[in-house]
Tab-separated table of C-alpha atoms in Angstrom:
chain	number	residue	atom	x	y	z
B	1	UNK	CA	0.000	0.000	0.000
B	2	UNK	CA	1.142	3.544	-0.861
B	3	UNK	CA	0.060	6.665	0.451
B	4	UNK	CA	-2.424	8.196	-2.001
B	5	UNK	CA	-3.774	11.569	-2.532
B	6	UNK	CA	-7.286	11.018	-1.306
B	7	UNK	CA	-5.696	9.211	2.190
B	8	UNK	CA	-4.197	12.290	2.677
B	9	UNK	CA	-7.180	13.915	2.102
B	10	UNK	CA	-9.153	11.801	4.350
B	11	UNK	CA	-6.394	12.196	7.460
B	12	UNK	CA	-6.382	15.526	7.006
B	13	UNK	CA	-9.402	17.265	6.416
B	14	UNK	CA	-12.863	17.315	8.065
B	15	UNK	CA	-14.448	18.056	4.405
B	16	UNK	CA	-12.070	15.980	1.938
B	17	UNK	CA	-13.821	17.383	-1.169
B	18	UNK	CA	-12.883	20.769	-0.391
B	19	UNK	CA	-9.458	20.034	-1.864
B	20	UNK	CA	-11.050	18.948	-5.189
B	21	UNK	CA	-13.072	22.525	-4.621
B	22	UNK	CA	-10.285	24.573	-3.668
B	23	UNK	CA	-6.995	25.240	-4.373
B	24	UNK	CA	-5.390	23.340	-1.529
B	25	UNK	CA	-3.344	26.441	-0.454
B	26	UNK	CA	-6.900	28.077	0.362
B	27	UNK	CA	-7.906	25.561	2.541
B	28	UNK	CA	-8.873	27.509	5.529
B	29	UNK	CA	-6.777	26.253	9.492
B	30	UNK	CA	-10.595	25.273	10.797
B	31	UNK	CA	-10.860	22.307	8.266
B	32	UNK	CA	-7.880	20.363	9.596
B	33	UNK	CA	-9.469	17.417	11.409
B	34	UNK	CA	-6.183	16.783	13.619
B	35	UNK	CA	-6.734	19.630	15.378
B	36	UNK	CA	-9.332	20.768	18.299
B	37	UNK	CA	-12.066	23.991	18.590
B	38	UNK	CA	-9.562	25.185	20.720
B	39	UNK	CA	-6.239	24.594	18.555
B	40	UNK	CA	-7.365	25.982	15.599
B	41	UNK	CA	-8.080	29.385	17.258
B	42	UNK	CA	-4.623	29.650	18.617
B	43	UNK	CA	-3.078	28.394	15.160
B	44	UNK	CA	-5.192	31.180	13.493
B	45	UNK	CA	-3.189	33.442	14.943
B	46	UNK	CA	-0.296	32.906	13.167
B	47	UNK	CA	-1.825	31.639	9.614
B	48	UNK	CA	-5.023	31.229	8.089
B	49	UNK	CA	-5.087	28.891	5.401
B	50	UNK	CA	-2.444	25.058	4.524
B	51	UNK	CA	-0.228	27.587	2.212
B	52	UNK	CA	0.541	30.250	5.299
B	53	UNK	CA	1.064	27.247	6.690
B	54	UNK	CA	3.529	25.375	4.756
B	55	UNK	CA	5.017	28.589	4.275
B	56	UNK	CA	5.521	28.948	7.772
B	57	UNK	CA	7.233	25.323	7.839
B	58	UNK	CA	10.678	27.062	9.282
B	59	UNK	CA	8.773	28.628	12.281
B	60	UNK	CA	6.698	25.391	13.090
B	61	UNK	CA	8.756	25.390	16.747
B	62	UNK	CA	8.217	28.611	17.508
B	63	UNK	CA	4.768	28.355	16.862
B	64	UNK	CA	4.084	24.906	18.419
B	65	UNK	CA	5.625	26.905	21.624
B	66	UNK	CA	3.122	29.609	21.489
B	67	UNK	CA	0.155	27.994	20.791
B	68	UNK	CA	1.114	25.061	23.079
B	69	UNK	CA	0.267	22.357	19.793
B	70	UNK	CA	2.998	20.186	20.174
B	71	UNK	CA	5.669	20.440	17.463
B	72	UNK	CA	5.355	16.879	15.850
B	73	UNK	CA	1.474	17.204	14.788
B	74	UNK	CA	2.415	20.500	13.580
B	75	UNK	CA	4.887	18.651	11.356
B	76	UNK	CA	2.382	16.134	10.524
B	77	UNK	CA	-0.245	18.383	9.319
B	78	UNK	CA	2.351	20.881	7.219
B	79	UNK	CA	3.650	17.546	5.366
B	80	UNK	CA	0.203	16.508	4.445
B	81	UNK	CA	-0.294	20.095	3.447
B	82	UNK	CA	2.731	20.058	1.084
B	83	UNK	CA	1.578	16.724	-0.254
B	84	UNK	CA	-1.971	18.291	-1.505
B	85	UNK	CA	-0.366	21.508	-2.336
B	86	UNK	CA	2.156	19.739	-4.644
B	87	UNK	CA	-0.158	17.097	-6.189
B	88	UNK	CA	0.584	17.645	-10.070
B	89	UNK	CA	4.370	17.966	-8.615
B	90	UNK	CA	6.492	15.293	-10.706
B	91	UNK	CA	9.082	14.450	-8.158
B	92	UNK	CA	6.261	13.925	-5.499
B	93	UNK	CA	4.325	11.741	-8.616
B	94	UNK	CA	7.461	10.119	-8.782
B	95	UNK	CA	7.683	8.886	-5.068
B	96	UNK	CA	4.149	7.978	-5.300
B	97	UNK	CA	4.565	5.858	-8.109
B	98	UNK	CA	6.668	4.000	-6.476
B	99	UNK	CA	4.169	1.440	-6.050
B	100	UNK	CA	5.493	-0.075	-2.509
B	101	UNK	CA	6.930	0.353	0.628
B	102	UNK	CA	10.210	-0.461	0.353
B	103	UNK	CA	12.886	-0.294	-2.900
B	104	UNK	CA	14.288	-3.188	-4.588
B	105	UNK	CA	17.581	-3.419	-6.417
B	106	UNK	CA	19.049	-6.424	-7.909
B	107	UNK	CA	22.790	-6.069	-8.439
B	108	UNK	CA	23.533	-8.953	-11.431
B	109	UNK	CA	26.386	-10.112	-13.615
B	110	UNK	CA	29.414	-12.532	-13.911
B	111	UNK	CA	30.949	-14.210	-10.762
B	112	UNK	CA	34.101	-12.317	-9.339
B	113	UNK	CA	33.072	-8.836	-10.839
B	114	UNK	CA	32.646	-7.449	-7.274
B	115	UNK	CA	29.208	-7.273	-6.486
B	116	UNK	CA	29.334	-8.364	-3.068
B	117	UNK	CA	32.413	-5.927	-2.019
B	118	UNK	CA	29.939	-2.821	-3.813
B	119	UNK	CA	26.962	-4.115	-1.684
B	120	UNK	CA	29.198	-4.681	1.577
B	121	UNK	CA	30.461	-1.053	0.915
B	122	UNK	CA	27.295	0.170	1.170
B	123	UNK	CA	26.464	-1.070	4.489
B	124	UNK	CA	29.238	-0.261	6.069
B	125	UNK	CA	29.857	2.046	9.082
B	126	UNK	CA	33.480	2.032	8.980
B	127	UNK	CA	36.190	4.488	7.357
B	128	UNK	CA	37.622	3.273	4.294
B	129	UNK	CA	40.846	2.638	5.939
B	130	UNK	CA	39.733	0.993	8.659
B	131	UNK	CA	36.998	-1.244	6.430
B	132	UNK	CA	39.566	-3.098	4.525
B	133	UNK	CA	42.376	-3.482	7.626
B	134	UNK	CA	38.705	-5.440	8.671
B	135	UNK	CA	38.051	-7.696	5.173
B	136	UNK	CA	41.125	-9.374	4.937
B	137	UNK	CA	40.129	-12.030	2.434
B	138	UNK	CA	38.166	-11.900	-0.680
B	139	UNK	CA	34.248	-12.391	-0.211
B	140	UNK	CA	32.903	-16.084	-1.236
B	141	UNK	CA	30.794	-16.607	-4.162
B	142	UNK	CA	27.659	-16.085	-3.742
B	143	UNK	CA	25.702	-19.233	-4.107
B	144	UNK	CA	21.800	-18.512	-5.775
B	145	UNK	CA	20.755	-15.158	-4.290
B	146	UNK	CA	21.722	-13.255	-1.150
B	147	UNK	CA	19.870	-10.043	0.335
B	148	UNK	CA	21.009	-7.342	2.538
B	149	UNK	CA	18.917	-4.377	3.944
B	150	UNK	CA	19.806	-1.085	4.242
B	151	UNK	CA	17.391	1.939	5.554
B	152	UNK	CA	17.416	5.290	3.827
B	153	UNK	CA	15.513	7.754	5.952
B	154	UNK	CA	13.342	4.878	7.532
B	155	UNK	CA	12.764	3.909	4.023
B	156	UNK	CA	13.513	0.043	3.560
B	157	UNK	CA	16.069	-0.515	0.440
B	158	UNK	CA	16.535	-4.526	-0.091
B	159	UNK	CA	19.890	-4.946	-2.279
B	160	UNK	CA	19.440	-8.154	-3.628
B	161	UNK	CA	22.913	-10.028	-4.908
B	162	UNK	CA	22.275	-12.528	-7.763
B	163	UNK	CA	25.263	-15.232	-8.317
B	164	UNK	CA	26.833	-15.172	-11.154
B	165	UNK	CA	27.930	-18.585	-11.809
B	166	UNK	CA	26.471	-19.999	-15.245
B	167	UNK	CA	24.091	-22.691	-13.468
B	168	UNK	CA	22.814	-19.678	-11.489
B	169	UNK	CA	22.579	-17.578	-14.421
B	170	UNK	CA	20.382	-19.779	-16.458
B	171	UNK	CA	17.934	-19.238	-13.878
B	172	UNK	CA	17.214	-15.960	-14.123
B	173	UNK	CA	17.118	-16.377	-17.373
B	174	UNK	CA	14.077	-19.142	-17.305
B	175	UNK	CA	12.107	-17.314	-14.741
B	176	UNK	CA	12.843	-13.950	-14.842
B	177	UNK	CA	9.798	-12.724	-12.619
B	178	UNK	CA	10.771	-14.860	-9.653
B	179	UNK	CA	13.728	-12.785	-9.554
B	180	UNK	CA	12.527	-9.254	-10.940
B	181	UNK	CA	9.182	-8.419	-9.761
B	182	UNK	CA	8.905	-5.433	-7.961
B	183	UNK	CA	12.027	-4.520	-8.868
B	184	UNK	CA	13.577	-0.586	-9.327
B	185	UNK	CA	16.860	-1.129	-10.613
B	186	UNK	CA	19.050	-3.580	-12.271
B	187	UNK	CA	22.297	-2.932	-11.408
B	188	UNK	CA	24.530	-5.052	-13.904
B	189	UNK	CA	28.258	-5.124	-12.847
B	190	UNK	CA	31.549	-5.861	-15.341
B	191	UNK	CA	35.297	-7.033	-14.159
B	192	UNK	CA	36.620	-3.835	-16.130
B	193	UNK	CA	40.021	-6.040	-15.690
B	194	UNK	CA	38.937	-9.077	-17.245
B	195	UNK	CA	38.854	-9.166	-20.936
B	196	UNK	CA	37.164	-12.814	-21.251
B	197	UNK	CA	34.435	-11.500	-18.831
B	198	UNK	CA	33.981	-9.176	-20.807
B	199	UNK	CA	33.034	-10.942	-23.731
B	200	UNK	CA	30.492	-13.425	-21.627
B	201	UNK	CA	28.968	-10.808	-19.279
B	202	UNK	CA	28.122	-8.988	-22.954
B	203	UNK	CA	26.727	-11.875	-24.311
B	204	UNK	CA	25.095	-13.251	-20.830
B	205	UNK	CA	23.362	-9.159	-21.594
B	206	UNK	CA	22.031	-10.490	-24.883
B	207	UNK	CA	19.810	-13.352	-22.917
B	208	UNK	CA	19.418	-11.297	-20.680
B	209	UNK	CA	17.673	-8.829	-22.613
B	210	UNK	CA	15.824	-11.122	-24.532
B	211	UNK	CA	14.616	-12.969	-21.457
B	212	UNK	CA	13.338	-9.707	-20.170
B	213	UNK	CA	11.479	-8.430	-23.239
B	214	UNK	CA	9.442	-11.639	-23.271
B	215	UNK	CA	8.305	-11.376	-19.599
B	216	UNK	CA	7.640	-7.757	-20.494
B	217	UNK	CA	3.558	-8.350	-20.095
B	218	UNK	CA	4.084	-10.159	-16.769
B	219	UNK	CA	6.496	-8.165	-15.124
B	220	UNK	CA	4.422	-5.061	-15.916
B	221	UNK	CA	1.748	-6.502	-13.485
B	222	UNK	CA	4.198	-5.774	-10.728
B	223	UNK	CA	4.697	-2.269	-11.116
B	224	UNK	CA	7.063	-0.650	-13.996
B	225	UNK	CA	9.830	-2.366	-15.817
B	226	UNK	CA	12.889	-1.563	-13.773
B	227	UNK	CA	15.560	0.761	-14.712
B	228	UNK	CA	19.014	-0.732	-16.271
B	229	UNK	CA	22.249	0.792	-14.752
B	230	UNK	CA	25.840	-0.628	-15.416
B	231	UNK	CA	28.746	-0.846	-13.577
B	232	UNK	CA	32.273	-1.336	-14.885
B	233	UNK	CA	34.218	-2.516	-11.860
B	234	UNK	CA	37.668	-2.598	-10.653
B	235	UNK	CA	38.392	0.621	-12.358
B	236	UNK	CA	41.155	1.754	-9.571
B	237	UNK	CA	42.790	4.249	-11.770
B	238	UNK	CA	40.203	6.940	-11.044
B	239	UNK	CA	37.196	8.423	-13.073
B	240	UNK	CA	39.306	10.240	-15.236
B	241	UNK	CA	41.862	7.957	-16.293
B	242	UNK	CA	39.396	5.154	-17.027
B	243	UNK	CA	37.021	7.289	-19.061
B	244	UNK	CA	37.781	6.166	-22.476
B	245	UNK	CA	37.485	2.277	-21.376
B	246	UNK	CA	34.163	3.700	-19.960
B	247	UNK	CA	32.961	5.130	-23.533
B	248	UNK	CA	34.067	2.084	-25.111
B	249	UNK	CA	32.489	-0.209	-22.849
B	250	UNK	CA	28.701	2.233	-23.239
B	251	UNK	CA	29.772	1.495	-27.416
B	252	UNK	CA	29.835	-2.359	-26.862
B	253	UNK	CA	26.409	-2.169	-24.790
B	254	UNK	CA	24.716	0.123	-27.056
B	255	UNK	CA	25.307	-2.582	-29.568
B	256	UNK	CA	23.105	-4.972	-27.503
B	257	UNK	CA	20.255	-2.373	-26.856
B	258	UNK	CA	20.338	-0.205	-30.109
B	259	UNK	CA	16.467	1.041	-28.466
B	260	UNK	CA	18.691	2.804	-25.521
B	261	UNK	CA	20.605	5.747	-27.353
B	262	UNK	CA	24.289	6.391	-26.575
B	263	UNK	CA	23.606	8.893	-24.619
B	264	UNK	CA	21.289	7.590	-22.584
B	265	UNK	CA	23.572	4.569	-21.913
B	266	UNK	CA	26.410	7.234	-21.090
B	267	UNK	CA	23.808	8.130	-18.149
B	268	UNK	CA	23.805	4.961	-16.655
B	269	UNK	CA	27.415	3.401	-16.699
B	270	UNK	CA	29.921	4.041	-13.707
B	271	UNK	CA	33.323	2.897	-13.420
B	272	UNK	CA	33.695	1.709	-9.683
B	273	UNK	CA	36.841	0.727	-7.258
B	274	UNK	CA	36.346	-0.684	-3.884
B	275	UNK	CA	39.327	1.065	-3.030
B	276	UNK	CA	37.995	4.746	-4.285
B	277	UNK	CA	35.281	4.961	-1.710
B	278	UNK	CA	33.526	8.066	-3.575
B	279	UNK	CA	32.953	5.919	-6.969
B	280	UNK	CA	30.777	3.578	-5.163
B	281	UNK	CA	29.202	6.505	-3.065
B	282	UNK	CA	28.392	8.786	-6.358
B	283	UNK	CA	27.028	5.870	-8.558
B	284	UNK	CA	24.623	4.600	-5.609
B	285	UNK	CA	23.532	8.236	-4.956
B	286	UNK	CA	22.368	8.886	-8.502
B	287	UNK	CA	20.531	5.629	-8.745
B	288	UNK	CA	18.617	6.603	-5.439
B	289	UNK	CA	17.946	9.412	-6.409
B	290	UNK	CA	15.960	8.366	-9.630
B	291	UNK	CA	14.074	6.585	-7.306
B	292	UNK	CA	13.312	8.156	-4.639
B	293	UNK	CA	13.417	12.238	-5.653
B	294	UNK	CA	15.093	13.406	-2.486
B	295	UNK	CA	17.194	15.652	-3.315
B	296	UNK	CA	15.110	18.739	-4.273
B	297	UNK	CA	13.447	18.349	-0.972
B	298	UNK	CA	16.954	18.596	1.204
B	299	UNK	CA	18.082	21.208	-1.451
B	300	UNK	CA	15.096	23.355	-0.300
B	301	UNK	CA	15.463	22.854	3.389
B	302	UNK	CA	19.598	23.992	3.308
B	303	UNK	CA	18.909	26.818	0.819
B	304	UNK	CA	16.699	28.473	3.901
B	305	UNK	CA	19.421	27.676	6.218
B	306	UNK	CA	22.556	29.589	4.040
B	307	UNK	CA	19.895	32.785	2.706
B	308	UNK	CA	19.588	33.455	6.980
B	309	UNK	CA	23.658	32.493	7.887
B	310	UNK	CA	25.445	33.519	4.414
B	311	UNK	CA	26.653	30.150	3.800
B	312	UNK	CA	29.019	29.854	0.418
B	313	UNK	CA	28.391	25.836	0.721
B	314	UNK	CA	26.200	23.120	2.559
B	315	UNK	CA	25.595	19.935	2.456
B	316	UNK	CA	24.067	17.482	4.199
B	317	UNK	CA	25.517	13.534	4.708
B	318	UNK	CA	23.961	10.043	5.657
B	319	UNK	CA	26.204	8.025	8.056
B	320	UNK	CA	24.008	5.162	7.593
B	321	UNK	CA	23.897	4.724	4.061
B	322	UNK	CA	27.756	4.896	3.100
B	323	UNK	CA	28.447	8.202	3.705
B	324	UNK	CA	25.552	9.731	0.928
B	325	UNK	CA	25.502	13.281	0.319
B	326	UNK	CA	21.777	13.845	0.608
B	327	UNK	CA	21.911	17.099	-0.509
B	328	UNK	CA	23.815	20.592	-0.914
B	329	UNK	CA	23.587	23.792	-1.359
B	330	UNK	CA	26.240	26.802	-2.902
B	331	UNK	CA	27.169	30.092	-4.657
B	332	UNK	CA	28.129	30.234	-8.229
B	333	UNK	CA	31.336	31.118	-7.410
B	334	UNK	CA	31.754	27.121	-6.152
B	335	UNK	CA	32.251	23.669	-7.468
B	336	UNK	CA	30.314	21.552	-5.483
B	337	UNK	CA	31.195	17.957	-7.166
B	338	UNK	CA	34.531	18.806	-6.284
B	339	UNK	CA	33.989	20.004	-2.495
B	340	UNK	CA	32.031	16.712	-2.294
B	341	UNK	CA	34.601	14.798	-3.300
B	342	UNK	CA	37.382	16.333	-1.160
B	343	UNK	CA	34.524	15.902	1.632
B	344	UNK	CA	33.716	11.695	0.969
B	345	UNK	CA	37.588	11.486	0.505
B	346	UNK	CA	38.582	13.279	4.107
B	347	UNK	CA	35.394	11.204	5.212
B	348	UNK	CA	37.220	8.123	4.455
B	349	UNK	CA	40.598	9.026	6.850
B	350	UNK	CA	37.879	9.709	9.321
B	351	UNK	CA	38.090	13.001	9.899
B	352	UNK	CA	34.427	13.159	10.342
B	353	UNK	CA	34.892	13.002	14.619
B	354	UNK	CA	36.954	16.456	13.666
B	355	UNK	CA	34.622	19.972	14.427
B	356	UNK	CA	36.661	21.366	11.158
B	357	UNK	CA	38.960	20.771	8.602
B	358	UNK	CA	39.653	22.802	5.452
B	359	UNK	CA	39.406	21.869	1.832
B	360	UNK	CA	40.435	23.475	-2.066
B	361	UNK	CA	37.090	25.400	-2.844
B	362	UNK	CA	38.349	25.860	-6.319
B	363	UNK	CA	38.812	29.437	-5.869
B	364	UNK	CA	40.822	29.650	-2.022
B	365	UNK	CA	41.469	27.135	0.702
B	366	UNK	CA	38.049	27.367	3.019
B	367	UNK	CA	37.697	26.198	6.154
B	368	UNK	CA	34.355	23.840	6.231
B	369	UNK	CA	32.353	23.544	9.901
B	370	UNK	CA	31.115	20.200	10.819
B	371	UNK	CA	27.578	19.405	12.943
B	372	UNK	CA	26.225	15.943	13.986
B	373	UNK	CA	22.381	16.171	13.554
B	374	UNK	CA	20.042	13.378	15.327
B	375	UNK	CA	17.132	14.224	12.889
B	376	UNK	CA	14.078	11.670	12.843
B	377	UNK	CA	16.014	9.335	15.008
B	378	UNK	CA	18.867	8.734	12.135
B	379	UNK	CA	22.413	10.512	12.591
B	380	UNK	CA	23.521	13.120	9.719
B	381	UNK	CA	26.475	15.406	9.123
B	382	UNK	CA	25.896	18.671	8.114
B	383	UNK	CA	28.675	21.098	7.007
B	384	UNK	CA	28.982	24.650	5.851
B	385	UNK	CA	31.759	26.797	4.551
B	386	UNK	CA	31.035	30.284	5.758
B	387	UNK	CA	30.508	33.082	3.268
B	388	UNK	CA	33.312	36.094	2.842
B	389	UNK	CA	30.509	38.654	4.618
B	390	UNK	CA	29.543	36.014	7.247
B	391	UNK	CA	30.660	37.424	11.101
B	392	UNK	CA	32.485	34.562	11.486
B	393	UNK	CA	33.228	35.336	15.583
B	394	UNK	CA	29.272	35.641	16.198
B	395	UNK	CA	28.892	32.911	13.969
B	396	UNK	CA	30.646	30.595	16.300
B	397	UNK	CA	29.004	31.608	19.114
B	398	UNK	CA	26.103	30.955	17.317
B	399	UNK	CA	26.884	27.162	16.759
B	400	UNK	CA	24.056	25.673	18.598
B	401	UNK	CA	21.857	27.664	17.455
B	402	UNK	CA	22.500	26.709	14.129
B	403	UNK	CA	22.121	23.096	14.587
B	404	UNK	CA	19.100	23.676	15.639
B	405	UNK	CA	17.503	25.913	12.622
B	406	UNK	CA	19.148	22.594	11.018
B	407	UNK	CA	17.526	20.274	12.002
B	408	UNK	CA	13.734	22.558	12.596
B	409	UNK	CA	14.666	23.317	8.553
B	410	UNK	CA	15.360	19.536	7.388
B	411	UNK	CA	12.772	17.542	9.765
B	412	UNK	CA	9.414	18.832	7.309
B	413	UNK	CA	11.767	17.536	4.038
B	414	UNK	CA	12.678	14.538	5.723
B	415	UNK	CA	9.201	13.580	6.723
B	416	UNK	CA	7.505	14.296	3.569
B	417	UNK	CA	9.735	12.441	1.670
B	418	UNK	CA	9.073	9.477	4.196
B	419	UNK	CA	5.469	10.115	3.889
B	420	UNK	CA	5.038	8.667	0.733
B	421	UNK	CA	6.142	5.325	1.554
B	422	UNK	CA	4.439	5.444	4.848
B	423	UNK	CA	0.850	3.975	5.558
B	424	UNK	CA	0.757	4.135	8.707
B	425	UNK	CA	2.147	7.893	9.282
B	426	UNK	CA	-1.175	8.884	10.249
B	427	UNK	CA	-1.400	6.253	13.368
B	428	UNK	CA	1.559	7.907	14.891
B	429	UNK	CA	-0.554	10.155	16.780
């Protein structure tokens, strides 16, 4: 079950059609249903209708403390107000479309490419350093299928790891659907080293492919076709170096699915190294977030934050999730790919217990402030490089009070981007 438009309009409202009759940012305070006589008087005070409302999301403490409402129905309420304000909005059509509640990726390919090291990357907690001192010896095949979970923002991910031996293969092959349905991305992985793999993971694509297209009709029943992303492994030169293998190897697939244009392929293919920490990072990252549109949603929550503080750069981190930039924020003077980069990288020493550290901005060396938020019960780093006019002395004094306008300006984005793979939000009452 997925959180639908009219549920929301059923939680929220005591009139549901009223949204159909109104533009939802008209809806008047006195027709939320969550609230009492009583409430809605004091909320009146400080808006009238769900758009002063979800305008207001950045004051939602401040007004929970003077009207006594306590803060996390107030939260509640503005996220079901965004939802029906934002109804023809694609990213939010795009979580909703999602079809379940949780996200399914199937990682597939040859045996020994490395899909178990990518997938135990992911869950890690360790630094890079410290992670392989810990995996001494190589992972063992992986017989059939394994599973792992991970949680993104209390939203279940299930990385499924398909082995890649040929009696294995065959399988998914025959029965496709046993192994694909309700699937959101195919993640298929290459030993960039390996020449003969090569060859046989491109032509274990072909029946692949053709496997796929003829369970097309039944695999439809369970939600859309899933998404094909590939990985060329073991690429430990760096992104740069490895780039014309990488343009070769989106030639050679091309070949094998002339209806996906070159460019389109040249989307979807990463060159990855379990000892480059940031390849794996940036490739899962982008596949999220064509699943699950988060990013906007942070984006809007740390542009508040740097418009009040003067911020040149933000950007907000998932420990839980190997060390995924959720989101950022920065002046045009800035290149944020490459602050992110420097950031993961300096991540990996674990310099992350540090309060600062400084990194190449691309323009001057800046020094970059580091928080630990506990937002929605889940730990996050958020750092900021402070603009040129900031007052940097107040500023510091001002450090708490910071991480606090943090984490008030990220809950609301958090929670309505958990709302839409959350039935039972409205029980939490």
């Amino acid at each position: 079950m997925i959180w639908d438009l009219q549920e929301v309009r059923n939680q929220l409202l005591r009139n549901p059609q009223l949204s159909l009759d109104l533009s939802p940012k008209e809806i008047p305070i006195s027709e939320i249903k969550l609230l009492n006589r009583e409430e809605i008087e004091l909320l009146e005070e400080h808006v009238q209708n769900l758009g002063d409302l979800v305008d207001n999301w950045f004051n939602l403490l401040t007004i929970s403390k003077q009207t006594k409402i306590d803060r996390f129905l107030l939260e509640k309420i503005c996220s079901c107000a965004s939802i029906l304000i934002d109804k023809t909005d694609d990213a939010y059509l795009q979580l909703k479309s999602t079809g379940s509640t949780y996200v399914k990726i199937v990682f597939t390919g040859l045996y020994a490419t490395g899909k178990t090291s990518i997938i135990r990357h992911l869950k890690r907690t360790d630094p890079l350093k410290i992670y392989h001192e810990s995996v001494l010896t190589a992972p063992r095949p992986t017989i059939g299928m394994d599973s792992i979970r991970l949680s993104f923002n209390e939203i279940p991910i299930v990385l499924w790891e398909l082995g890649g031996q040929e009696a294995f293969r065959k399988s998914y092959i025959t029965d496709p659907r046993k192994y694909f349905s309700h699937t959101k991305a195919i993640i298929f992985v290459f030993d960039g080293k390996d020449e003969e793999k090569i060859e046989e993971s491109l032509e274990f694509l072909k029946e692949f492919k053709s496997a796929l297209k003829k369970q097309e009709a039944k695999l439809n029943k369970f939600g859309n076709l899933p998404k094909f992303y590939f990985i060329v492994n073991k690429m430990d030169e760096g992104p740069d170096e490895s780039a014309p293998f990488i343009a070769e190897m989106a030639n050679r697939i091309s070949e094998i699915l002339p209806e996906t244009s070159l460019v389109n392929i040249m989307q979807v293919i990463y060159p990855t190294s379990i000892k480059i920490g940031t390849s794996i990072t940036t490739f899962f990252g982008r596949v999220l977030e064509e699943i699950i549109p988060f990013r906007r949603y942070i984006n809007e929550g740390l542009s508040t934050l740097s418009l009040i503080y003067n911020f040149d750069f933000s950007c907000l981190i998932d420990l839980e999730v190997g060390r995924l930039p959720l989101g950022w924020q920065h002046n045009n003077k800035l290149e944020p790919k490459k602050i992110i980069n420097q950031l993961l990288d300096l991540f990996e020493e674990g310099l992350f217990e540090y309060s600062t550290f400084t990194v190449d901005t691309g323009k001057q060396i800046k020094e970059v402030n580091i928080s630990r938020l506990k937002i929605l019960k889940r730990e996050y780093v958020y750092l900021y490089i402070l603009g040129d006019e900031a007052n940097i002395d107040q500023l510091l004094m001002k450090k708490e009070k910071i991480e606090e306008l943090a984490i008030r300006a990220l809950t609301p984005q958090l929670r309505f981007i958990q709302l839409a793979f959350d039935p039972n939000f409205h029980k939490q009452r």
